[in-house]
Coordinates of C-alpha atoms in Angstrom, one line a residue:
M1 CA 56.6 70.4 108.8
F2 CA 59.5 68.0 109.3
V3 CA 57.0 64.7 108.7
E4 CA 55.2 66.7 105.5
S5 CA 58.4 68.2 104.0
E6 CA 60.3 65.1 104.8
L7 CA 63.0 67.0 106.5
P8 CA 65.8 65.4 108.9
F9 CA 65.7 66.2 112.5
R10 CA 68.8 67.6 112.4
F11 CA 67.5 70.5 110.4
V12 CA 66.5 72.0 113.4
E13 CA 70.4 72.6 114.1
N14 CA 70.9 74.5 110.6
K15 CA 72.1 78.1 111.3
G16 CA 69.9 79.6 108.5
F17 CA 66.6 78.1 109.9
R18 CA 67.5 79.1 113.6
D19 CA 67.9 82.5 111.8
F20 CA 64.7 82.3 110.4
V21 CA 63.0 81.2 113.1
W22 CA 64.3 83.8 115.8
S23 CA 63.3 86.7 112.7
L24 CA 59.4 85.4 113.2
Q25 CA 59.6 84.9 117.2
P26 CA 62.7 85.7 119.0
R27 CA 61.4 84.2 122.4
F28 CA 60.7 80.6 120.6
E29 CA 63.2 78.2 121.7
L30 CA 63.5 75.2 119.1
P31 CA 63.8 71.7 120.5
S32 CA 67.0 69.7 120.0
R33 CA 66.8 67.0 117.1
T34 CA 66.8 64.4 119.9
T35 CA 63.5 66.2 121.5
L36 CA 62.0 66.5 118.2
R37 CA 62.7 62.7 117.3
R38 CA 61.4 61.7 120.8
E39 CA 58.3 63.9 120.3
M40 CA 57.8 62.7 116.9
W41 CA 57.8 59.1 118.0
E42 CA 55.7 59.7 120.8
L43 CA 53.2 61.0 118.2
Y44 CA 53.4 58.2 115.9
E45 CA 52.7 55.6 118.8
E46 CA 49.7 57.5 120.0
E47 CA 48.2 57.9 116.4
K48 CA 49.3 54.0 115.7
A49 CA 47.2 53.2 119.2
K50 CA 44.1 55.2 117.8
L51 CA 44.2 53.9 114.6
K52 CA 44.2 50.0 115.8
I53 CA 41.3 50.9 118.1
F54 CA 39.7 52.3 115.2
L55 CA 40.3 49.3 112.7
S56 CA 39.6 47.0 115.6
K57 CA 36.2 48.5 116.4
Q58 CA 34.8 49.9 113.3
C59 CA 36.3 47.9 110.4
E60 CA 35.0 44.7 109.4
R61 CA 37.1 44.4 106.3
V62 CA 40.4 45.7 105.4
C63 CA 42.0 45.5 102.1
L64 CA 45.5 45.4 101.7
T65 CA 48.2 46.4 99.2
T66 CA 52.1 46.3 99.0
D67 CA 54.5 47.8 97.0
T68 CA 58.5 47.0 96.6
W69 CA 60.9 49.2 95.1
T70 CA 64.8 49.3 95.3
S71 CA 66.6 52.8 95.8
I72 CA 69.4 54.5 93.9
Q73 CA 71.6 53.0 96.7
N74 CA 70.5 49.7 96.0
L75 CA 68.7 49.1 99.1
N76 CA 65.2 47.4 99.1
Y77 CA 62.0 48.8 100.7
M78 CA 58.1 47.6 101.0
S79 CA 55.1 49.6 102.4
L80 CA 51.8 47.9 103.2
T81 CA 48.7 50.0 102.7
A82 CA 45.1 49.3 104.5
H83 CA 42.2 50.5 102.5
F84 CA 38.9 50.3 104.2
I85 CA 35.2 51.9 104.4
D86 CA 34.6 54.2 107.1
K87 CA 31.3 54.4 109.0
D88 CA 30.2 57.4 106.4
W89 CA 30.9 55.3 103.9
K90 CA 34.2 57.2 102.6
L91 CA 37.3 55.3 101.2
Q92 CA 40.2 55.5 103.6
K93 CA 43.9 54.5 103.1
K94 CA 46.5 54.4 105.9
I95 CA 49.9 52.9 105.6
L96 CA 50.5 50.6 108.1
N97 CA 54.2 49.8 107.5
F98 CA 56.9 51.3 105.5
S99 CA 60.4 49.3 105.9
Q100 CA 63.5 48.2 104.5
T101 CA 63.5 44.5 103.2
A102 CA 66.3 41.7 102.0
G103 CA 64.5 41.6 98.7
H104 CA 61.3 41.4 96.7
S105 CA 60.4 37.6 96.5
G106 CA 57.4 36.5 97.3
E107 CA 58.1 34.5 100.3
L108 CA 60.2 37.7 101.8
I109 CA 57.0 40.0 100.9
A110 CA 54.8 37.4 102.8
K111 CA 57.1 37.2 105.8
H112 CA 56.7 41.1 106.2
V113 CA 53.0 41.2 105.4
E114 CA 52.4 38.7 108.4
A115 CA 54.7 40.4 110.8
C116 CA 53.4 43.6 110.3
L117 CA 49.6 42.1 110.6
N118 CA 50.4 40.5 113.9
N119 CA 51.9 44.1 114.8
W120 CA 48.8 45.6 114.0
E121 CA 46.8 42.8 115.5
L122 CA 44.8 42.4 112.6
K123 CA 43.6 38.7 111.6

C-alpha cells in the first residue's frame, strides 16, 4: 500500500489512519515508520537479488532506456529501465534505478548509467 500509493512512511503515525485500522481490527498493531522503512528496504534488497539472478541466467539481451527531468523544486532526476523478453516471449520492463542527478548532460547520464550497470552486474 505504501509503495503503490507513494505514501510517506510517517503515514502510519497519522491519527486518522490509526483510527481507521483500529476500526477494522482493534488487535492489529501497526509497525512504526522505522520498522516499515527497514522491512521495505529488506524487501527491495530481496527482490533486487532475485532480479539480478534472473537477468544473469534468463536474459541474453537487455535494452536500456533512460528518462531525465527536473522537479518543480528544481531538482534533477533520472530513471534507468531495462526491457527484455522473458522465456515465455513476453516483453518485460523493470526499473533498475531512480535517482537524483546533478544535471542532464550526456556525460552525467553516462556516468549514472555506468554506475547502475556495475551495481546490477550487467555488462
